[in-house]
């Protein structure tokens, strides 16, 4: 079954091709793009589209590749041995399965999401090369070879915070999610707010894209932040007139705290608006 997006996820033609190509090639799909462009949601909606289980591995700065395979709980085994527990004689009782192991042992094909891989140490991707390529790994404590029963569809996301190793990139199918243009954004908004007033939406999109064009912003507002802002505008019944620029000059939109997420960007925007009014 080819992925074509879902009712809740508008996938561009290029993204659809990338997903289906990665599935055909049986390679991990590496997705990059601005935060808030739907990288994580892609895996969630792909799982729904293919009626597959989703296993999510959210990466932190302290995450090690070994944790995705398994961990040996030596502390619990030592404690149980001191208490005279019989289960200490089977070391398998102290092997904690990681996300890759869970995906490999699944009887039904799964979607494995490795989310924000660029948060981890630079060696993290290299430490998973063999496992993602061969779809197997060895458990030394139990002398067990774990092989994937059904090759999972692997989605890997990155916010581009650091470069990934070339050897890792060669094993992936890559796609960069371009930020939606105005027409694509309307389709996305229509999924979440089908009854929003067109006049309000038009003015909100104009203000949103104008804000993204402000030079010097540390963090441009994303799709998810636009949706939050629209939800507030609808909830507070803000009229479209409140978003319009006065006398053709830039103005500060209401509830802009949903769009700008740090004080530097807020001060910069307020300063530019003040200068534009002079």
PDB file of C-alpha atoms in Angstrom:
ATOM      1  CA  UNK A   1       0.000   0.000   0.000  1.00  0.00           C
ATOM      2  CA  UNK A   2       1.496   3.352  -1.073  1.00  0.00           C
ATOM      3  CA  UNK A   3       1.489   6.243   1.380  1.00  0.00           C
ATOM      4  CA  UNK A   4      -0.514   9.246   0.166  1.00  0.00           C
ATOM      5  CA  UNK A   5      -0.972  11.148   3.396  1.00  0.00           C
ATOM      6  CA  UNK A   6      -4.018  10.894   5.649  1.00  0.00           C
ATOM      7  CA  UNK A   7      -7.048  12.938   6.537  1.00  0.00           C
ATOM      8  CA  UNK A   8      -5.043  14.620   9.298  1.00  0.00           C
ATOM      9  CA  UNK A   9      -1.682  14.816   7.533  1.00  0.00           C
ATOM     10  CA  UNK A  10      -1.164  16.684   4.263  1.00  0.00           C
ATOM     11  CA  UNK A  11       1.893  15.175   2.583  1.00  0.00           C
ATOM     12  CA  UNK A  12       3.444  16.886  -0.423  1.00  0.00           C
ATOM     13  CA  UNK A  13       3.991  14.872  -3.580  1.00  0.00           C
ATOM     14  CA  UNK A  14       7.743  14.878  -2.894  1.00  0.00           C
ATOM     15  CA  UNK A  15       7.249  13.558   0.654  1.00  0.00           C
ATOM     16  CA  UNK A  16       4.938  10.805  -0.574  1.00  0.00           C
ATOM     17  CA  UNK A  17       7.567   9.722  -3.103  1.00  0.00           C
ATOM     18  CA  UNK A  18      10.277   9.755  -0.427  1.00  0.00           C
ATOM     19  CA  UNK A  19       8.274   7.588   1.985  1.00  0.00           C
ATOM     20  CA  UNK A  20       7.366   5.053  -0.669  1.00  0.00           C
ATOM     21  CA  UNK A  21      10.909   4.982  -2.061  1.00  0.00           C
ATOM     22  CA  UNK A  22      12.365   4.257   1.390  1.00  0.00           C
ATOM     23  CA  UNK A  23       9.855   1.441   1.894  1.00  0.00           C
ATOM     24  CA  UNK A  24      10.669  -0.054  -1.515  1.00  0.00           C
ATOM     25  CA  UNK A  25      14.427   0.177  -0.957  1.00  0.00           C
ATOM     26  CA  UNK A  26      14.075  -1.076   2.633  1.00  0.00           C
ATOM     27  CA  UNK A  27      16.235   1.785   3.852  1.00  0.00           C
ATOM     28  CA  UNK A  28      15.685   4.101   6.829  1.00  0.00           C
ATOM     29  CA  UNK A  29      13.981   7.349   5.829  1.00  0.00           C
ATOM     30  CA  UNK A  30      15.915  10.315   7.202  1.00  0.00           C
ATOM     31  CA  UNK A  31      13.640  13.343   7.505  1.00  0.00           C
ATOM     32  CA  UNK A  32      14.986  16.820   8.116  1.00  0.00           C
ATOM     33  CA  UNK A  33      13.179  20.140   8.326  1.00  0.00           C
ATOM     34  CA  UNK A  34      12.392  23.050  10.587  1.00  0.00           C
ATOM     35  CA  UNK A  35      10.963  22.168  14.026  1.00  0.00           C
ATOM     36  CA  UNK A  36       7.188  22.011  13.813  1.00  0.00           C
ATOM     37  CA  UNK A  37       6.949  20.890  10.175  1.00  0.00           C
ATOM     38  CA  UNK A  38       5.410  17.506  11.023  1.00  0.00           C
ATOM     39  CA  UNK A  39       8.420  15.177  11.018  1.00  0.00           C
ATOM     40  CA  UNK A  40       7.339  13.198  14.081  1.00  0.00           C
ATOM     41  CA  UNK A  41       3.706  13.286  13.041  1.00  0.00           C
ATOM     42  CA  UNK A  42       4.696  11.682   9.733  1.00  0.00           C
ATOM     43  CA  UNK A  43       5.626   8.443  11.506  1.00  0.00           C
ATOM     44  CA  UNK A  44       2.409   8.519  13.523  1.00  0.00           C
ATOM     45  CA  UNK A  45       0.226   9.014  10.457  1.00  0.00           C
ATOM     46  CA  UNK A  46       2.198   6.509   8.382  1.00  0.00           C
ATOM     47  CA  UNK A  47       1.499   3.886  11.044  1.00  0.00           C
ATOM     48  CA  UNK A  48      -2.222   4.669  10.855  1.00  0.00           C
ATOM     49  CA  UNK A  49      -2.176   4.632   7.057  1.00  0.00           C
ATOM     50  CA  UNK A  50      -0.503   1.211   6.915  1.00  0.00           C
ATOM     51  CA  UNK A  51      -2.349  -0.143   9.974  1.00  0.00           C
ATOM     52  CA  UNK A  52       0.996  -0.838  11.618  1.00  0.00           C
ATOM     53  CA  UNK A  53       2.176  -0.562  15.218  1.00  0.00           C
ATOM     54  CA  UNK A  54       4.350   2.449  15.987  1.00  0.00           C
ATOM     55  CA  UNK A  55       7.393   2.103  18.246  1.00  0.00           C
ATOM     56  CA  UNK A  56       8.832   5.480  19.217  1.00  0.00           C
ATOM     57  CA  UNK A  57      12.385   6.056  20.414  1.00  0.00           C
ATOM     58  CA  UNK A  58      12.797   9.691  21.449  1.00  0.00           C
ATOM     59  CA  UNK A  59      16.476  10.587  21.559  1.00  0.00           C
ATOM     60  CA  UNK A  60      18.039  12.771  24.266  1.00  0.00           C
ATOM     61  CA  UNK A  61      21.551  14.143  24.651  1.00  0.00           C
ATOM     62  CA  UNK A  62      22.338  11.317  27.075  1.00  0.00           C
ATOM     63  CA  UNK A  63      20.880   8.502  24.955  1.00  0.00           C
ATOM     64  CA  UNK A  64      23.279   5.733  23.935  1.00  0.00           C
ATOM     65  CA  UNK A  65      22.820   3.459  20.931  1.00  0.00           C
ATOM     66  CA  UNK A  66      23.055   0.373  23.144  1.00  0.00           C
ATOM     67  CA  UNK A  67      19.831   1.422  24.885  1.00  0.00           C
ATOM     68  CA  UNK A  68      17.980   0.909  21.629  1.00  0.00           C
ATOM     69  CA  UNK A  69      19.146  -2.710  21.528  1.00  0.00           C
ATOM     70  CA  UNK A  70      19.036  -3.812  25.156  1.00  0.00           C
ATOM     71  CA  UNK A  71      20.415  -3.072  28.613  1.00  0.00           C
ATOM     72  CA  UNK A  72      21.757  -5.497  31.188  1.00  0.00           C
ATOM     73  CA  UNK A  73      20.422  -4.674  34.670  1.00  0.00           C
ATOM     74  CA  UNK A  74      23.391  -5.823  36.750  1.00  0.00           C
ATOM     75  CA  UNK A  75      22.236  -3.888  39.813  1.00  0.00           C
ATOM     76  CA  UNK A  76      18.951  -5.788  40.059  1.00  0.00           C
ATOM     77  CA  UNK A  77      20.745  -9.095  39.592  1.00  0.00           C
ATOM     78  CA  UNK A  78      23.174  -8.272  42.390  1.00  0.00           C
ATOM     79  CA  UNK A  79      20.317  -7.291  44.694  1.00  0.00           C
ATOM     80  CA  UNK A  80      18.398 -10.496  43.913  1.00  0.00           C
ATOM     81  CA  UNK A  81      21.491 -12.616  44.500  1.00  0.00           C
ATOM     82  CA  UNK A  82      21.913 -11.044  47.928  1.00  0.00           C
ATOM     83  CA  UNK A  83      18.281 -11.879  48.682  1.00  0.00           C
ATOM     84  CA  UNK A  84      18.705 -15.457  47.467  1.00  0.00           C
ATOM     85  CA  UNK A  85      16.220 -15.112  44.604  1.00  0.00           C
ATOM     86  CA  UNK A  86      16.286 -18.147  42.287  1.00  0.00           C
ATOM     87  CA  UNK A  87      15.827 -16.109  39.130  1.00  0.00           C
ATOM     88  CA  UNK A  88      19.430 -14.867  39.332  1.00  0.00           C
ATOM     89  CA  UNK A  89      20.480 -18.134  37.676  1.00  0.00           C
ATOM     90  CA  UNK A  90      18.849 -17.014  34.396  1.00  0.00           C
ATOM     91  CA  UNK A  91      20.629 -13.894  33.177  1.00  0.00           C
ATOM     92  CA  UNK A  92      17.844 -13.367  30.673  1.00  0.00           C
ATOM     93  CA  UNK A  93      15.677 -12.097  33.530  1.00  0.00           C
ATOM     94  CA  UNK A  94      17.898  -9.017  33.673  1.00  0.00           C
ATOM     95  CA  UNK A  95      17.985  -8.138  29.993  1.00  0.00           C
ATOM     96  CA  UNK A  96      15.797  -5.105  29.268  1.00  0.00           C
ATOM     97  CA  UNK A  97      14.712  -4.994  25.641  1.00  0.00           C
ATOM     98  CA  UNK A  98      15.214  -1.735  23.753  1.00  0.00           C
ATOM     99  CA  UNK A  99      13.091  -0.201  21.021  1.00  0.00           C
ATOM    100  CA  UNK A 100      14.966  -1.918  18.179  1.00  0.00           C
ATOM    101  CA  UNK A 101      14.582  -5.298  19.841  1.00  0.00           C
ATOM    102  CA  UNK A 102      10.857  -4.678  20.277  1.00  0.00           C
ATOM    103  CA  UNK A 103      10.555  -3.793  16.579  1.00  0.00           C
ATOM    104  CA  UNK A 104      12.641  -6.788  15.501  1.00  0.00           C
ATOM    105  CA  UNK A 105      10.631  -9.356  17.468  1.00  0.00           C
ATOM    106  CA  UNK A 106       7.217  -8.071  16.356  1.00  0.00           C
ATOM    107  CA  UNK A 107       5.244 -10.610  14.330  1.00  0.00           C
ATOM    108  CA  UNK A 108       3.640  -7.821  12.317  1.00  0.00           C
ATOM    109  CA  UNK A 109       5.658  -5.195  10.451  1.00  0.00           C
ATOM    110  CA  UNK A 110       6.110  -2.082  12.574  1.00  0.00           C
ATOM    111  CA  UNK A 111       7.019   1.556  12.129  1.00  0.00           C
ATOM    112  CA  UNK A 112      10.135   2.415  14.157  1.00  0.00           C
ATOM    113  CA  UNK A 113      10.573   6.130  14.838  1.00  0.00           C
ATOM    114  CA  UNK A 114      14.029   7.308  15.918  1.00  0.00           C
ATOM    115  CA  UNK A 115      13.123  10.870  16.800  1.00  0.00           C
ATOM    116  CA  UNK A 116      15.617  13.786  16.791  1.00  0.00           C
ATOM    117  CA  UNK A 117      18.725  11.694  16.258  1.00  0.00           C
ATOM    118  CA  UNK A 118      20.873  14.829  16.089  1.00  0.00           C
ATOM    119  CA  UNK A 119      20.377  15.401  19.825  1.00  0.00           C
ATOM    120  CA  UNK A 120      22.637  12.471  20.673  1.00  0.00           C
ATOM    121  CA  UNK A 121      26.409  12.189  20.643  1.00  0.00           C
ATOM    122  CA  UNK A 122      28.069  12.365  17.214  1.00  0.00           C
ATOM    123  CA  UNK A 123      28.979   8.656  17.437  1.00  0.00           C
ATOM    124  CA  UNK A 124      25.379   7.603  18.089  1.00  0.00           C
ATOM    125  CA  UNK A 125      24.407   7.128  14.393  1.00  0.00           C
ATOM    126  CA  UNK A 126      27.593   5.181  13.638  1.00  0.00           C
ATOM    127  CA  UNK A 127      26.891   2.850  16.555  1.00  0.00           C
ATOM    128  CA  UNK A 128      23.648   1.778  14.857  1.00  0.00           C
ATOM    129  CA  UNK A 129      25.030   1.271  11.338  1.00  0.00           C
ATOM    130  CA  UNK A 130      25.243  -2.521  11.421  1.00  0.00           C
ATOM    131  CA  UNK A 131      21.967  -3.052  13.273  1.00  0.00           C
ATOM    132  CA  UNK A 132      19.945  -0.866  10.881  1.00  0.00           C
ATOM    133  CA  UNK A 133      21.694  -2.322   7.846  1.00  0.00           C
ATOM    134  CA  UNK A 134      21.599  -6.024   8.719  1.00  0.00           C
ATOM    135  CA  UNK A 135      18.508  -5.831  10.928  1.00  0.00           C
ATOM    136  CA  UNK A 136      20.148  -8.003  13.569  1.00  0.00           C
ATOM    137  CA  UNK A 137      22.358  -7.770  16.654  1.00  0.00           C
ATOM    138  CA  UNK A 138      24.020 -10.089  19.162  1.00  0.00           C
ATOM    139  CA  UNK A 139      23.237 -10.269  22.882  1.00  0.00           C
ATOM    140  CA  UNK A 140      26.545 -11.222  24.484  1.00  0.00           C
ATOM    141  CA  UNK A 141      25.151 -11.909  27.942  1.00  0.00           C
ATOM    142  CA  UNK A 142      22.822 -14.645  26.636  1.00  0.00           C
ATOM    143  CA  UNK A 143      24.755 -15.562  23.472  1.00  0.00           C
ATOM    144  CA  UNK A 144      21.597 -14.810  21.464  1.00  0.00           C
ATOM    145  CA  UNK A 145      21.309 -13.467  17.929  1.00  0.00           C
ATOM    146  CA  UNK A 146      18.269 -11.230  17.528  1.00  0.00           C
ATOM    147  CA  UNK A 147      17.087 -10.934  13.917  1.00  0.00           C
ATOM    148  CA  UNK A 148      14.097  -8.987  12.654  1.00  0.00           C
ATOM    149  CA  UNK A 149      11.121 -11.251  11.953  1.00  0.00           C
ATOM    150  CA  UNK A 150       9.632  -8.517   9.793  1.00  0.00           C
ATOM    151  CA  UNK A 151      11.877  -5.681   8.618  1.00  0.00           C
ATOM    152  CA  UNK A 152      10.490  -2.530  10.277  1.00  0.00           C
ATOM    153  CA  UNK A 153       9.941   0.692   8.379  1.00  0.00           C
ATOM    154  CA  UNK A 154      12.417   3.057  10.028  1.00  0.00           C
ATOM    155  CA  UNK A 155      11.733   6.801  10.178  1.00  0.00           C
ATOM    156  CA  UNK A 156      14.587   8.947  11.509  1.00  0.00           C
ATOM    157  CA  UNK A 157      14.064  12.649  12.187  1.00  0.00           C
ATOM    158  CA  UNK A 158      16.624  15.418  12.597  1.00  0.00           C
ATOM    159  CA  UNK A 159      16.348  19.130  13.310  1.00  0.00           C
ATOM    160  CA  UNK A 160      19.747  19.651  11.659  1.00  0.00           C
ATOM    161  CA  UNK A 161      21.396  20.687  14.938  1.00  0.00           C
ATOM    162  CA  UNK A 162      24.542  18.795  13.964  1.00  0.00           C
ATOM    163  CA  UNK A 163      25.910  17.030  10.908  1.00  0.00           C
ATOM    164  CA  UNK A 164      25.387  13.289  10.681  1.00  0.00           C
ATOM    165  CA  UNK A 165      28.227  10.943   9.639  1.00  0.00           C
ATOM    166  CA  UNK A 166      28.601  10.186   5.919  1.00  0.00           C
ATOM    167  CA  UNK A 167      28.573   6.431   6.518  1.00  0.00           C
ATOM    168  CA  UNK A 168      25.194   6.772   8.210  1.00  0.00           C
ATOM    169  CA  UNK A 169      23.794   9.041   5.499  1.00  0.00           C
ATOM    170  CA  UNK A 170      24.740   6.541   2.782  1.00  0.00           C
ATOM    171  CA  UNK A 171      22.458   3.968   4.355  1.00  0.00           C
ATOM    172  CA  UNK A 172      19.413   6.263   4.446  1.00  0.00           C
ATOM    173  CA  UNK A 173      16.952   7.676   1.947  1.00  0.00           C
ATOM    174  CA  UNK A 174      16.946  11.412   2.615  1.00  0.00           C
ATOM    175  CA  UNK A 175      14.157  13.971   2.381  1.00  0.00           C
ATOM    176  CA  UNK A 176      14.021  17.580   3.523  1.00  0.00           C
ATOM    177  CA  UNK A 177      10.525  18.847   4.317  1.00  0.00           C
ATOM    178  CA  UNK A 178      10.260  22.263   2.741  1.00  0.00           C
ATOM    179  CA  UNK A 179       8.255  24.798   4.702  1.00  0.00           C
ATOM    180  CA  UNK A 180       4.700  24.909   3.289  1.00  0.00           C
ATOM    181  CA  UNK A 181       3.784  27.773   0.989  1.00  0.00           C
ATOM    182  CA  UNK A 182       0.528  29.681   1.468  1.00  0.00           C
ATOM    183  CA  UNK A 183      -1.597  27.240  -0.558  1.00  0.00           C
ATOM    184  CA  UNK A 184      -0.198  24.185   1.209  1.00  0.00           C
ATOM    185  CA  UNK A 185      -0.687  25.903   4.543  1.00  0.00           C
ATOM    186  CA  UNK A 186      -4.341  26.507   3.728  1.00  0.00           C
ATOM    187  CA  UNK A 187      -4.778  22.779   3.129  1.00  0.00           C
ATOM    188  CA  UNK A 188      -3.130  22.007   6.463  1.00  0.00           C
ATOM    189  CA  UNK A 189      -5.264  24.552   8.315  1.00  0.00           C
ATOM    190  CA  UNK A 190      -8.407  23.227   6.639  1.00  0.00           C
ATOM    191  CA  UNK A 191      -7.734  19.800   8.171  1.00  0.00           C
ATOM    192  CA  UNK A 192      -7.655  21.265  11.688  1.00  0.00           C
ATOM    193  CA  UNK A 193     -10.111  24.171  11.329  1.00  0.00           C
ATOM    194  CA  UNK A 194     -12.535  23.343   8.499  1.00  0.00           C
ATOM    195  CA  UNK A 195     -15.045  25.980   9.640  1.00  0.00           C
ATOM    196  CA  UNK A 196     -12.660  28.908  10.156  1.00  0.00           C
ATOM    197  CA  UNK A 197     -13.788  32.153   8.548  1.00  0.00           C
ATOM    198  CA  UNK A 198     -11.962  32.722   5.268  1.00  0.00           C
ATOM    199  CA  UNK A 199     -11.404  36.409   5.967  1.00  0.00           C
ATOM    200  CA  UNK A 200      -9.773  35.611   9.305  1.00  0.00           C
ATOM    201  CA  UNK A 201      -7.665  32.853   7.772  1.00  0.00           C
ATOM    202  CA  UNK A 202      -6.463  35.071   4.923  1.00  0.00           C
ATOM    203  CA  UNK A 203      -5.391  37.827   7.276  1.00  0.00           C
ATOM    204  CA  UNK A 204      -3.846  35.397   9.754  1.00  0.00           C
ATOM    205  CA  UNK A 205      -1.768  33.753   7.026  1.00  0.00           C
ATOM    206  CA  UNK A 206      -0.650  37.156   5.769  1.00  0.00           C
ATOM    207  CA  UNK A 207       0.474  38.153   9.278  1.00  0.00           C
ATOM    208  CA  UNK A 208       2.126  34.775   9.822  1.00  0.00           C
ATOM    209  CA  UNK A 209       4.190  34.794   6.630  1.00  0.00           C
ATOM    210  CA  UNK A 210       5.081  38.460   7.136  1.00  0.00           C
ATOM    211  CA  UNK A 211       6.372  37.566  10.595  1.00  0.00           C
ATOM    212  CA  UNK A 212       8.486  34.739   9.190  1.00  0.00           C
ATOM    213  CA  UNK A 213      10.123  37.243   6.845  1.00  0.00           C
ATOM    214  CA  UNK A 214      11.295  39.498   9.674  1.00  0.00           C
ATOM    215  CA  UNK A 215      15.110  39.530   9.397  1.00  0.00           C
ATOM    216  CA  UNK A 216      17.104  38.416  12.409  1.00  0.00           C
ATOM    217  CA  UNK A 217      14.542  36.182  14.109  1.00  0.00           C
ATOM    218  CA  UNK A 218      16.235  33.448  16.141  1.00  0.00           C
ATOM    219  CA  UNK A 219      13.246  31.133  15.747  1.00  0.00           C
ATOM    220  CA  UNK A 220      10.749  31.602  12.973  1.00  0.00           C
ATOM    221  CA  UNK A 221       7.202  30.538  13.847  1.00  0.00           C
ATOM    222  CA  UNK A 222       6.377  27.058  12.560  1.00  0.00           C
ATOM    223  CA  UNK A 223       3.289  25.262  11.321  1.00  0.00           C
ATOM    224  CA  UNK A 224       2.449  23.932  14.780  1.00  0.00           C
ATOM    225  CA  UNK A 225       2.678  27.440  16.219  1.00  0.00           C
ATOM    226  CA  UNK A 226       0.403  28.815  13.508  1.00  0.00           C
ATOM    227  CA  UNK A 227      -2.182  26.176  14.395  1.00  0.00           C
ATOM    228  CA  UNK A 228      -1.922  27.101  18.081  1.00  0.00           C
ATOM    229  CA  UNK A 229      -2.349  30.772  17.201  1.00  0.00           C
ATOM    230  CA  UNK A 230      -5.383  30.106  15.018  1.00  0.00           C
ATOM    231  CA  UNK A 231      -6.927  28.031  17.797  1.00  0.00           C
ATOM    232  CA  UNK A 232      -6.581  31.021  20.136  1.00  0.00           C
ATOM    233  CA  UNK A 233      -7.944  33.466  17.570  1.00  0.00           C
ATOM    234  CA  UNK A 234     -11.017  31.290  17.075  1.00  0.00           C
ATOM    235  CA  UNK A 235     -11.472  30.653  20.807  1.00  0.00           C
ATOM    236  CA  UNK A 236     -11.206  34.348  21.646  1.00  0.00           C
ATOM    237  CA  UNK A 237     -13.356  35.307  18.638  1.00  0.00           C
ATOM    238  CA  UNK A 238     -10.737  37.771  17.397  1.00  0.00           C
ATOM    239  CA  UNK A 239     -12.026  39.603  14.310  1.00  0.00           C
ATOM    240  CA  UNK A 240      -9.978  39.713  11.123  1.00  0.00           C
ATOM    241  CA  UNK A 241      -9.803  43.516  11.445  1.00  0.00           C
ATOM    242  CA  UNK A 242      -7.648  43.133  14.558  1.00  0.00           C
ATOM    243  CA  UNK A 243      -4.956  41.480  12.421  1.00  0.00           C
ATOM    244  CA  UNK A 244      -4.919  44.052   9.662  1.00  0.00           C
ATOM    245  CA  UNK A 245      -2.096  46.550   9.384  1.00  0.00           C
ATOM    246  CA  UNK A 246      -3.066  50.109  10.087  1.00  0.00           C
ATOM    247  CA  UNK A 247      -2.396  52.566   7.254  1.00  0.00           C
ATOM    248  CA  UNK A 248      -0.374  49.942   5.457  1.00  0.00           C
ATOM    249  CA  UNK A 249       2.163  49.825   8.296  1.00  0.00           C
ATOM    250  CA  UNK A 250       3.181  46.743  10.214  1.00  0.00           C
ATOM    251  CA  UNK A 251       1.379  46.121  13.496  1.00  0.00           C
ATOM    252  CA  UNK A 252       1.764  43.649  16.336  1.00  0.00           C
ATOM    253  CA  UNK A 253      -0.772  40.821  15.987  1.00  0.00           C
ATOM    254  CA  UNK A 254      -2.855  39.839  19.017  1.00  0.00           C
ATOM    255  CA  UNK A 255      -1.750  36.816  21.055  1.00  0.00           C
ATOM    256  CA  UNK A 256       1.632  36.858  19.316  1.00  0.00           C
ATOM    257  CA  UNK A 257       3.107  34.916  22.235  1.00  0.00           C
ATOM    258  CA  UNK A 258       1.852  31.799  20.460  1.00  0.00           C
ATOM    259  CA  UNK A 259       4.117  32.624  17.495  1.00  0.00           C
ATOM    260  CA  UNK A 260       7.268  34.082  19.024  1.00  0.00           C
ATOM    261  CA  UNK A 261       8.942  31.945  21.668  1.00  0.00           C
ATOM    262  CA  UNK A 262      11.818  33.985  23.101  1.00  0.00           C
ATOM    263  CA  UNK A 263      12.255  37.516  24.419  1.00  0.00           C
ATOM    264  CA  UNK A 264      14.921  38.459  21.850  1.00  0.00           C
ATOM    265  CA  UNK A 265      12.549  37.835  18.947  1.00  0.00           C
ATOM    266  CA  UNK A 266       9.709  39.674  20.705  1.00  0.00           C
ATOM    267  CA  UNK A 267      11.918  42.716  21.391  1.00  0.00           C
ATOM    268  CA  UNK A 268      13.213  42.672  17.816  1.00  0.00           C
ATOM    269  CA  UNK A 269       9.725  42.503  16.356  1.00  0.00           C
ATOM    270  CA  UNK A 270       8.382  45.237  18.617  1.00  0.00           C
ATOM    271  CA  UNK A 271      11.349  47.449  17.717  1.00  0.00           C
ATOM    272  CA  UNK A 272      10.812  46.947  13.982  1.00  0.00           C
ATOM    273  CA  UNK A 273       7.101  47.711  14.309  1.00  0.00           C
ATOM    274  CA  UNK A 274       7.872  50.873  16.307  1.00  0.00           C
ATOM    275  CA  UNK A 275      10.396  52.036  13.707  1.00  0.00           C
ATOM    276  CA  UNK A 276       7.958  51.319  10.870  1.00  0.00           C
ATOM    277  CA  UNK A 277       5.339  53.569  12.505  1.00  0.00           C
ATOM    278  CA  UNK A 278       7.656  56.565  12.821  1.00  0.00           C
TER     279      UNK A 278
END
